[in-house]
XYZ file of C-alpha atoms in Angstrom:
656
model
C 143.046 110.521 129.615
C 142.750 114.304 129.126
C 146.305 116.295 128.197
C 147.269 118.684 131.022
C 147.749 121.361 128.067
C 144.432 121.657 128.062
C 142.699 124.996 128.602
C 140.722 125.249 132.069
C 141.454 125.469 135.269
C 141.339 121.804 136.031
C 142.681 120.808 133.031
C 146.147 123.047 133.870
C 146.203 122.096 137.791
C 146.966 125.830 138.140
C 145.780 126.552 141.555
C 145.437 129.009 144.677
C 147.736 131.943 144.422
C 148.874 133.984 147.525
C 147.698 137.633 147.450
C 150.892 139.058 147.023
C 152.256 142.608 147.842
C 150.069 145.282 145.641
C 151.928 148.200 145.936
C 154.845 146.605 144.250
C 153.302 145.853 141.212
C 152.471 148.410 138.271
C 149.100 149.865 138.206
C 145.954 149.012 136.958
C 146.272 150.688 134.046
C 149.467 150.162 133.453
C 149.362 146.565 133.525
C 146.251 146.274 131.300
C 149.045 147.822 128.635
C 151.653 146.098 129.588
C 149.881 142.988 127.822
C 149.299 143.294 123.964
C 145.369 144.287 123.244
C 144.290 141.065 121.677
C 140.980 141.335 119.963
C 138.146 139.424 121.933
C 137.780 135.794 120.667
C 134.665 135.940 118.215
C 134.121 131.861 119.489
C 133.296 133.065 123.059
C 129.809 133.952 124.412
C 130.331 136.332 126.674
C 127.554 136.610 129.014
C 126.402 140.332 129.699
C 126.942 141.756 133.102
C 123.992 141.342 135.101
C 124.390 144.644 137.346
C 126.752 146.893 135.078
C 128.921 149.265 136.665
C 131.615 151.240 135.169
C 134.353 149.391 137.088
C 133.193 146.040 136.409
C 132.799 146.736 132.741
C 136.426 147.458 133.056
C 136.887 144.470 135.074
C 135.019 142.470 132.208
C 137.313 144.435 129.200
C 140.586 143.096 131.133
C 139.346 139.634 131.728
C 138.362 139.833 127.517
C 141.856 140.576 126.813
C 143.723 137.804 128.890
C 140.999 135.279 127.630
C 142.063 136.309 123.710
C 145.634 136.153 124.876
C 145.231 132.374 127.279
C 143.735 130.278 123.572
C 146.909 131.974 121.654
C 149.660 130.609 124.301
C 147.878 127.338 125.176
C 147.816 126.939 121.823
C 151.548 127.713 121.211
C 152.525 125.192 124.191
C 150.224 122.328 123.001
C 151.729 122.613 119.829
C 155.346 122.003 121.240
C 154.295 119.779 124.002
C 152.571 117.542 120.805
C 155.758 117.407 118.362
C 157.883 116.020 121.790
C 155.236 113.261 122.830
C 154.408 112.078 118.875
C 158.352 112.362 118.644
C 160.565 112.167 120.891
C 163.910 113.404 120.505
C 166.075 115.899 122.487
C 165.800 118.727 120.419
C 162.142 118.654 120.845
C 162.174 118.031 124.627
C 164.172 121.464 124.263
C 161.766 122.942 122.673
C 158.502 121.581 124.648
C 160.439 122.913 128.094
C 161.465 126.333 126.144
C 157.541 126.408 125.220
C 155.756 125.736 128.895
C 158.587 128.282 130.101
C 157.087 130.978 128.157
C 153.407 129.778 128.685
C 154.364 130.204 132.932
C 155.829 133.678 131.861
C 152.759 134.616 130.495
C 150.159 133.105 133.774
C 152.755 134.843 135.683
C 151.990 138.433 133.894
C 147.995 137.622 133.090
C 148.191 136.782 137.318
C 149.857 140.083 138.046
C 146.607 141.914 136.121
C 144.565 139.796 138.177
C 146.158 140.793 141.555
C 145.311 144.834 140.991
C 142.097 143.988 141.605
C 142.568 142.129 144.071
C 140.310 143.370 147.230
C 137.735 144.833 144.847
C 136.705 141.926 142.545
C 135.887 139.607 145.670
C 133.182 142.446 146.255
C 131.900 142.232 142.297
C 127.309 141.983 142.146
C 127.655 140.428 139.375
C 128.552 136.206 140.057
C 129.803 134.964 136.686
C 132.244 138.232 136.898
C 133.128 136.930 140.358
C 134.257 133.522 139.646
C 135.826 133.975 136.689
C 138.507 136.311 138.440
C 138.450 133.457 141.416
C 139.791 131.548 138.600
C 142.437 134.090 137.152
C 143.559 134.440 140.549
C 144.997 130.905 140.137
C 149.229 130.268 139.495
C 150.204 126.963 140.207
C 153.776 125.827 139.459
C 154.224 129.224 137.536
C 155.051 130.723 140.901
C 158.490 128.706 140.945
C 161.271 131.102 139.961
C 162.553 130.385 136.681
C 166.107 128.308 137.109
C 163.113 126.498 139.684
C 160.898 126.370 137.128
C 162.932 125.104 134.473
C 164.518 122.565 136.382
C 160.567 121.127 137.524
C 159.982 120.940 133.555
C 162.943 119.193 132.792
C 163.225 116.997 135.209
C 159.149 115.823 134.455
C 160.056 115.639 130.706
C 163.258 113.343 131.821
C 161.160 110.867 133.698
C 158.205 111.092 130.906
C 161.611 110.282 128.867
C 162.495 107.311 130.849
C 158.730 105.753 130.930
C 157.974 106.406 127.138
C 161.189 105.010 125.617
C 161.339 102.062 127.825
C 161.952 98.501 126.258
C 162.751 95.321 127.656
C 164.376 91.823 126.387
C 161.659 88.849 125.767
C 162.012 85.740 128.023
C 164.715 83.451 127.784
C 164.627 80.192 129.446
C 168.293 78.412 128.672
C 166.962 75.381 130.171
C 163.576 74.833 128.327
C 164.912 77.240 125.345
C 161.376 78.721 125.691
C 161.983 81.550 122.805
C 164.133 80.307 119.878
C 166.122 83.701 120.090
C 166.112 87.372 122.565
C 165.157 90.454 121.331
C 165.457 93.871 123.459
C 163.291 96.031 122.008
C 159.727 95.177 123.594
C 158.313 98.488 124.087
C 154.852 98.006 126.595
C 152.756 99.043 124.088
C 151.438 96.394 122.057
C 154.708 94.004 123.088
C 154.241 93.808 126.951
C 150.800 94.082 126.485
C 149.952 91.328 124.424
C 152.821 89.026 126.542
C 150.602 90.221 129.736
C 147.370 89.480 128.606
C 148.324 86.226 126.649
C 151.118 84.204 128.125
C 150.325 81.800 131.127
C 153.799 80.825 131.434
C 154.376 81.936 135.451
C 158.126 82.663 134.915
C 157.817 84.709 132.031
C 154.865 86.826 133.230
C 157.581 87.113 136.917
C 160.242 88.083 134.322
C 158.158 90.982 132.398
C 156.531 92.678 135.138
C 159.977 92.989 136.852
C 162.113 94.378 133.596
C 159.594 96.982 132.878
C 159.893 98.141 136.550
C 163.671 97.575 136.030
C 163.576 99.561 132.723
C 161.345 102.181 134.034
C 160.185 103.684 137.556
C 163.886 102.457 139.005
C 165.851 104.992 136.951
C 163.973 107.761 137.701
C 163.673 107.198 141.969
C 167.003 110.328 141.841
C 164.725 112.419 139.487
C 161.633 111.836 141.492
C 163.249 113.165 144.608
C 163.801 115.984 143.260
C 160.746 116.518 141.520
C 158.720 116.352 144.654
C 161.237 119.361 146.152
C 159.961 121.621 143.548
C 156.407 120.656 143.015
C 156.080 121.114 146.890
C 158.372 124.635 146.348
C 155.561 125.853 144.160
C 152.583 124.351 146.410
C 153.960 126.326 148.893
C 154.257 129.752 147.044
C 150.609 129.199 146.169
C 149.633 129.298 149.762
C 149.277 125.266 150.462
C 151.395 123.128 152.621
C 152.260 120.619 149.985
C 151.331 119.397 146.139
C 149.399 117.278 147.845
C 147.074 119.705 149.215
C 147.443 121.927 145.861
C 145.620 118.656 143.818
C 142.788 119.058 145.939
C 141.851 122.385 145.475
C 139.708 122.221 141.810
C 137.453 119.860 144.156
C 136.203 123.032 146.227
C 135.765 120.753 149.223
C 137.538 120.149 152.671
C 136.062 116.868 153.097
C 136.845 115.593 149.674
C 139.508 113.018 150.970
C 137.088 111.965 153.800
C 134.236 111.671 151.067
C 136.355 109.411 148.983
C 137.385 107.334 151.659
C 133.960 106.681 152.131
C 132.573 105.921 149.123
C 136.040 102.905 148.998
C 134.534 101.567 151.731
C 130.965 101.216 150.604
C 132.452 99.663 147.377
C 135.189 97.538 149.250
C 132.925 94.787 149.993
C 131.954 93.732 146.700
C 135.323 94.082 145.544
C 136.411 91.291 148.831
C 133.908 88.598 146.861
C 135.615 89.943 143.247
C 138.837 89.278 144.882
C 138.098 85.932 146.476
C 136.443 84.418 143.480
C 139.463 85.453 140.874
C 142.066 83.938 143.646
C 140.094 80.811 143.209
C 140.225 80.462 139.595
C 144.275 81.537 139.682
C 145.028 79.238 142.296
C 143.401 76.562 140.417
C 145.499 77.526 136.960
C 148.922 77.990 139.110
C 148.746 75.805 142.119
C 148.204 76.369 145.311
C 151.901 76.704 146.639
C 151.988 80.059 144.155
C 148.692 81.360 145.190
C 147.187 80.640 149.346
C 143.562 80.468 150.334
C 143.869 83.444 152.289
C 146.541 84.927 150.114
C 147.111 88.657 148.111
C 146.502 87.704 144.541
C 150.316 88.402 142.617
C 150.447 90.771 140.591
C 152.489 89.809 137.168
C 149.328 87.229 136.885
C 146.283 89.704 136.110
C 146.713 90.473 132.275
C 147.582 94.021 133.123
C 151.299 95.285 134.169
C 150.018 97.583 137.357
C 146.782 94.956 138.037
C 144.258 97.401 137.558
C 141.759 95.503 135.610
C 141.694 92.083 135.310
C 139.373 91.492 132.529
C 142.396 91.110 130.005
C 142.235 87.450 131.467
C 138.197 87.597 130.764
C 138.783 83.997 129.899
C 140.012 82.584 132.948
C 137.529 84.131 135.393
C 134.183 84.148 132.877
C 131.802 82.204 135.668
C 129.859 80.190 132.427
C 132.716 79.442 130.045
C 130.299 77.380 128.005
C 128.364 80.589 126.812
C 128.824 83.076 124.088
C 132.233 85.097 124.565
C 131.459 88.653 125.145
C 134.735 89.604 124.056
C 134.550 90.461 120.446
C 138.147 90.871 120.084
C 138.152 88.012 116.889
C 135.031 89.112 115.676
C 137.003 92.883 115.029
C 139.855 91.165 113.106
C 137.241 89.136 111.572
C 135.099 92.061 109.819
C 138.809 93.980 109.300
C 138.655 96.572 111.936
C 141.650 98.775 111.383
C 142.335 101.986 114.104
C 140.410 104.528 112.250
C 137.272 102.291 111.825
C 137.147 102.313 115.660
C 137.310 106.152 115.965
C 134.645 106.306 113.039
C 132.375 103.754 115.463
C 132.692 105.723 118.679
C 132.197 109.008 116.865
C 129.040 107.593 115.020
C 127.681 107.155 118.721
C 128.003 110.242 119.851
C 126.410 111.670 116.226
C 123.280 109.125 117.704
C 122.859 111.466 120.485
C 122.921 114.421 118.486
C 126.053 115.567 119.650
C 128.687 116.958 117.481
C 130.592 115.429 114.746
C 134.620 115.734 114.899
C 136.020 118.193 112.947
C 137.865 117.757 110.083
C 140.997 118.327 111.907
C 140.843 115.777 114.232
C 141.236 113.514 111.084
C 144.151 115.053 109.937
C 146.227 115.464 112.803
C 145.456 113.156 115.446
C 148.061 109.587 115.768
C 146.051 106.835 116.287
C 148.380 104.155 115.718
C 151.724 103.744 117.061
C 154.389 105.134 113.671
C 157.352 102.905 112.997
C 159.809 105.351 112.384
C 160.074 107.180 115.565
C 159.417 107.196 119.478
C 156.153 108.375 120.679
C 154.163 108.443 124.160
C 152.427 105.678 123.527
C 149.796 107.192 126.597
C 146.371 107.205 125.061
C 145.421 111.275 125.625
C 142.986 113.842 124.413
C 143.849 117.353 123.268
C 142.476 120.721 122.766
C 144.134 123.134 121.186
C 142.567 126.267 122.227
C 141.796 127.566 118.914
C 138.126 125.912 119.159
C 138.737 123.954 115.825
C 141.753 121.846 116.494
C 141.304 118.558 118.939
C 143.518 115.349 118.304
C 144.100 111.911 119.960
C 147.161 110.592 120.427
C 146.864 106.676 120.656
C 148.576 103.740 119.925
C 145.459 101.720 118.805
C 145.024 98.280 118.277
C 142.354 96.229 117.326
C 140.926 94.864 120.730
C 137.933 95.119 122.153
C 139.599 96.730 125.033
C 141.240 99.573 122.414
C 137.746 100.197 121.594
C 136.762 101.363 124.761
C 140.033 103.158 125.558
C 138.636 105.306 121.729
C 135.317 105.784 123.503
C 137.163 107.137 126.486
C 139.281 109.499 124.786
C 137.069 110.452 122.055
C 134.689 111.724 125.533
C 137.256 113.739 125.759
C 137.424 115.248 122.666
C 132.993 115.692 122.705
C 133.463 117.213 126.082
C 135.769 120.036 124.703
C 133.223 120.323 122.011
C 130.376 120.943 123.851
C 132.088 123.693 125.941
C 133.520 125.294 122.722
C 131.675 128.806 123.296
C 132.874 129.121 127.135
C 135.607 131.625 127.878
C 139.435 130.183 128.339
C 139.127 130.307 131.922
C 135.725 128.125 132.126
C 137.199 125.427 129.253
C 137.474 122.427 131.775
C 135.546 119.940 133.214
C 133.523 121.084 136.102
C 135.560 118.897 138.049
C 138.701 116.514 137.249
C 136.828 113.267 137.236
C 133.620 114.704 134.931
C 136.243 114.275 132.267
C 137.755 111.251 133.072
C 133.634 110.292 132.981
C 132.208 111.468 129.958
C 133.511 108.673 127.268
C 133.205 105.956 129.681
C 129.520 106.748 130.072
C 129.320 106.200 126.353
C 131.299 102.562 126.804
C 129.105 101.379 129.414
C 126.396 100.668 126.540
C 128.878 99.930 124.432
C 130.107 97.083 125.894
C 126.179 95.699 126.644
C 125.628 92.239 124.446
C 122.570 94.299 123.241
C 124.874 96.801 121.911
C 127.368 94.600 120.406
C 124.865 93.178 118.654
C 123.403 96.007 117.184
C 126.113 96.574 115.917
C 127.231 93.664 114.440
C 130.176 92.340 116.642
C 128.096 89.323 118.504
C 126.423 87.483 116.198
C 123.148 86.250 118.052
C 122.180 87.418 121.304
C 121.291 85.701 124.547
C 119.617 87.230 127.762
C 119.345 84.538 130.367
C 121.187 84.392 133.914
C 124.399 82.771 133.348
C 125.139 85.539 130.260
C 123.884 88.532 132.542
C 126.162 86.981 134.954
C 128.957 86.143 132.308
C 128.299 90.442 131.524
C 128.696 91.821 134.946
C 131.849 89.686 135.699
C 133.745 91.535 132.708
C 133.093 95.002 133.617
C 133.259 94.094 137.419
C 137.096 92.864 136.810
C 137.217 96.785 134.886
C 135.152 98.948 136.752
C 135.242 97.422 140.573
C 138.834 95.961 140.051
C 140.050 100.168 139.473
C 138.641 101.249 142.395
C 141.284 100.357 145.090
C 144.325 101.007 142.639
C 142.611 104.530 142.116
C 142.048 105.285 145.000
C 145.784 104.279 146.706
C 147.530 105.766 143.891
C 147.252 109.206 145.014
C 146.529 108.534 148.445
C 150.937 107.043 148.425
C 151.410 110.436 146.804
C 149.524 112.447 149.185
C 151.753 110.720 152.174
C 154.695 111.689 150.047
C 154.013 115.205 149.463
C 153.461 115.785 153.037
C 156.282 114.339 154.563
C 153.979 111.658 156.060
C 156.068 108.757 154.792
C 160.043 109.254 154.538
C 161.850 109.333 151.162
C 163.982 105.688 152.287
C 160.164 104.011 152.672
C 158.612 104.858 149.935
C 158.579 101.805 147.940
C 157.848 99.939 150.659
C 154.664 102.197 151.699
C 153.628 101.936 147.940
C 153.409 97.967 148.545
C 151.811 98.623 152.057
C 148.680 100.171 149.932
C 148.677 97.669 147.024
C 148.501 94.800 149.749
C 146.352 96.515 152.395
C 144.204 98.369 150.113
C 144.188 96.183 146.774
C 145.417 92.785 147.913
C 147.921 92.732 145.373
C 151.742 91.478 146.201
C 154.661 91.742 143.897
C 155.888 88.152 142.708
C 159.526 89.197 143.486
C 160.379 90.648 146.992
C 160.995 94.644 146.654
C 163.461 96.733 147.716
C 164.063 100.662 148.388
C 166.294 100.335 145.741
C 163.442 99.965 143.342
C 160.956 102.671 142.341
C 157.671 100.554 141.584
C 155.250 103.879 141.440
C 157.313 105.445 138.838
C 156.627 102.338 136.623
C 153.054 103.519 136.542
C 152.530 106.693 133.422
C 150.508 109.310 135.846
C 153.675 109.169 138.269
C 156.387 110.824 135.959
C 153.692 112.464 133.475
C 152.548 113.910 137.534
C 148.722 113.372 136.451
C 146.591 113.388 139.524
C 144.830 110.557 139.917
C 142.108 110.765 142.451
C 140.279 111.692 139.329
C 139.514 108.481 137.857
C 138.328 106.899 141.457
C 135.610 109.874 140.768
C 134.644 109.768 137.064
C 134.310 106.000 138.077
C 132.040 107.038 140.686
C 130.038 109.550 138.552
C 129.800 107.924 135.137
C 127.182 105.404 137.143
C 125.328 108.402 138.287
C 125.139 109.428 134.849
C 124.601 106.136 133.200
C 121.643 105.802 135.317
C 119.752 109.146 134.825
C 120.413 108.726 131.124
C 118.681 105.653 130.788
C 116.194 106.438 132.067
C 115.511 109.320 129.610
C 116.361 107.236 126.818
C 113.312 104.409 128.542
C 116.415 101.922 128.560
C 115.703 101.115 132.190
C 113.183 101.081 134.856
C 113.396 100.001 138.551
C 110.247 98.602 138.790
C 110.232 96.809 135.337
C 113.333 93.462 135.830
C 113.130 93.644 131.964
C 114.870 96.591 131.699
C 117.372 96.529 134.732
C 120.348 99.180 134.471
C 123.090 96.860 133.541
C 121.377 95.884 130.010
C 120.280 99.485 128.944
C 121.986 100.964 125.676
C 121.566 104.878 125.432
C 122.241 104.376 121.786
C 120.432 106.593 119.224
C 118.509 108.397 122.595
C 118.769 112.114 121.423
C 116.361 112.713 124.943
C 119.701 111.199 126.747
C 121.984 113.592 124.506
C 120.328 116.324 124.822
C 120.494 116.134 128.805
C 124.528 115.354 128.348
C 125.111 118.059 126.052
C 122.920 120.828 128.446
C 125.444 119.483 131.300
C 128.873 119.382 129.476
C 128.211 122.958 127.935
C 128.777 124.660 131.002
C 132.353 123.228 131.437
C 133.825 125.228 134.671
C 131.346 128.076 134.459
C 129.524 126.367 137.645
C 130.663 124.486 140.836
C 130.256 120.831 139.858
C 127.767 120.137 142.499
C 125.679 121.826 140.422
C 126.416 120.516 137.448
C 126.533 117.004 138.592
C 122.917 117.737 139.783
C 121.874 119.423 136.873
C 121.928 115.809 134.808
C 121.579 113.940 137.972
C 118.937 115.545 140.443
C 121.659 115.140 143.257
C 124.709 117.312 144.183
C 126.520 114.277 145.708
C 128.897 111.483 145.106
C 126.852 108.600 145.237
C 128.200 105.014 144.970
C 124.729 103.290 145.208
C 124.093 102.703 141.784
C 127.069 100.995 141.717
C 125.571 98.512 144.021
C 122.560 97.981 141.875
C 123.928 97.822 139.009
C 125.805 94.994 140.224
C 123.736 93.667 142.833
C 123.228 90.664 140.615
C 126.857 89.629 140.403
C 127.217 90.486 144.355
C 124.186 87.831 145.188
C 126.158 85.375 142.823
C 129.550 86.079 144.020
C 128.733 85.681 147.661
C 127.029 81.998 146.685
C 129.945 80.827 144.723
C 131.906 81.929 147.670
C 130.413 80.467 150.091
C 129.731 77.149 148.177
C 133.686 76.394 147.853
C 134.597 77.738 151.327
C 136.427 80.561 149.797
C 137.975 82.905 152.482
C 137.195 86.224 151.467
C 139.441 89.041 152.196
C 143.107 88.371 152.647
C 146.127 88.158 154.793
C 149.757 88.913 153.740
C 151.906 85.434 153.544
C 155.568 86.729 153.435
C 157.498 90.698 153.433
C 156.889 91.622 150.061
C 159.457 94.940 150.634
C 162.205 95.362 152.937
């Protein structure tokens, strides 16, 4: 995940501001002088005006001043947020909030300067100048009055603290003495995650699943209610009906929600086949009394706290278990992998494409392991400190294959930062929020292939028969396909909350309606409106929009196909070069094409950026269908062979 303190409109989620009353604002010249006249940022490459005029030159000068200030302000608030997230104390929380308030004050001042050009910048003939003004014309939550903004920032920090510092006790079965003693200091990462991944004890998993929600989401429900009210207030000041509408603005499309729904409907048949197969496997392990032939899947059995991926239980779902395992965790441990070695391995992949190495500050300042002496927000994130040289990752890395994939994801954010590093501050962001999430995942599609794992010495033998192929595609689908409904429903739920389509007294049950109807997942114990299960997922208390991840899982396959063609690793006419076996490692041709798109940042609309690499300006799920075609065919035959019901039906009332 990229940190929301990165520069650029998509990252900051700063959105449309109202026109305002120009007569109440200072004059244009007075406004410029009201802000310190910083020198032009020497790192930024400014495009010459295409049609110079005195007025446009004057406007450009204002933007250059705001640009230099923006980078400095972003750096200051970023440092305060980093300090808090890597050392969670009350003192650091206060400093973070103070920094955010100071940054918002500057945002509002800079917005006032831009408003002086209202009615003029829209008529500029220079398209680049006009696009920059349109982005500076966005304000976001800084539009709130100071008292409301301070409350908003404190609520977000409080909810994040609840999430980041939550711990649970381990499971204690008095009758069986399942544990010798009880400890109550288990963190989500790595302690709780390890239990979910490794345990098959049904009652222990139920206990862990419920305890995490009791100690995280349940404790923030009242705060979230206040937060929603303030978020909507900010959105309305900005000219939107609610915060959900404001979140959609960076996608620059009136049909975006319909487009996303269409994409999910296209992918649903494959997901349903996968769901039916996994249900049978779980029924064989846990019994028909726990999992019925048509029931949704119990959320606590999937190996992941939110059941957003199921590959943590790959050993239970592998179609041909007699083949070599594609989870190379044991080999990583055997070879003495460390967190730093995992990051170095990822950097080497980027460098092999002739992309940019990490600057020294990255290695000096990143936090890539959980410290023992303080509380830390362990959710992996990549940070741009807006000074063109300081980029960091925060991740509590474990030596596991799944974390190796996460490392590549986060390093993808850093590479994107490096590629658009010479753009003006207002353009230093992803073409849309989904682009930023997709970059590292594109490389991970190559990294996870048996071919690549063999190449870097993590897979000792390379076999390439049909059974190995199906095993690999299953492992990939348990991450990539399984994630789609979860990514789709997260913001559908929040859009309903922000719009008032669901009343507060029904929030939690509405959440479970989505989880059941869209994802085919059910809770292991009955839920109620005393619970707040959405808050048990990081992005809810941290207020990070989630539909970006759905978009990223679509476009990463579009990117992958185009890069594989350039790398001569994929040929639709050659059965020996299928898309799912492609590895773009060491292809400088693929690297050059990827770089050309990434360098644009937000300077062009995202459909243009997409077309620059893929040849189309449309989101297209058909590449995913092509990638997984062998697995989908296999699943249909296997489910039919076992008489498995494809789909699910609720077998109880899960929330009341």
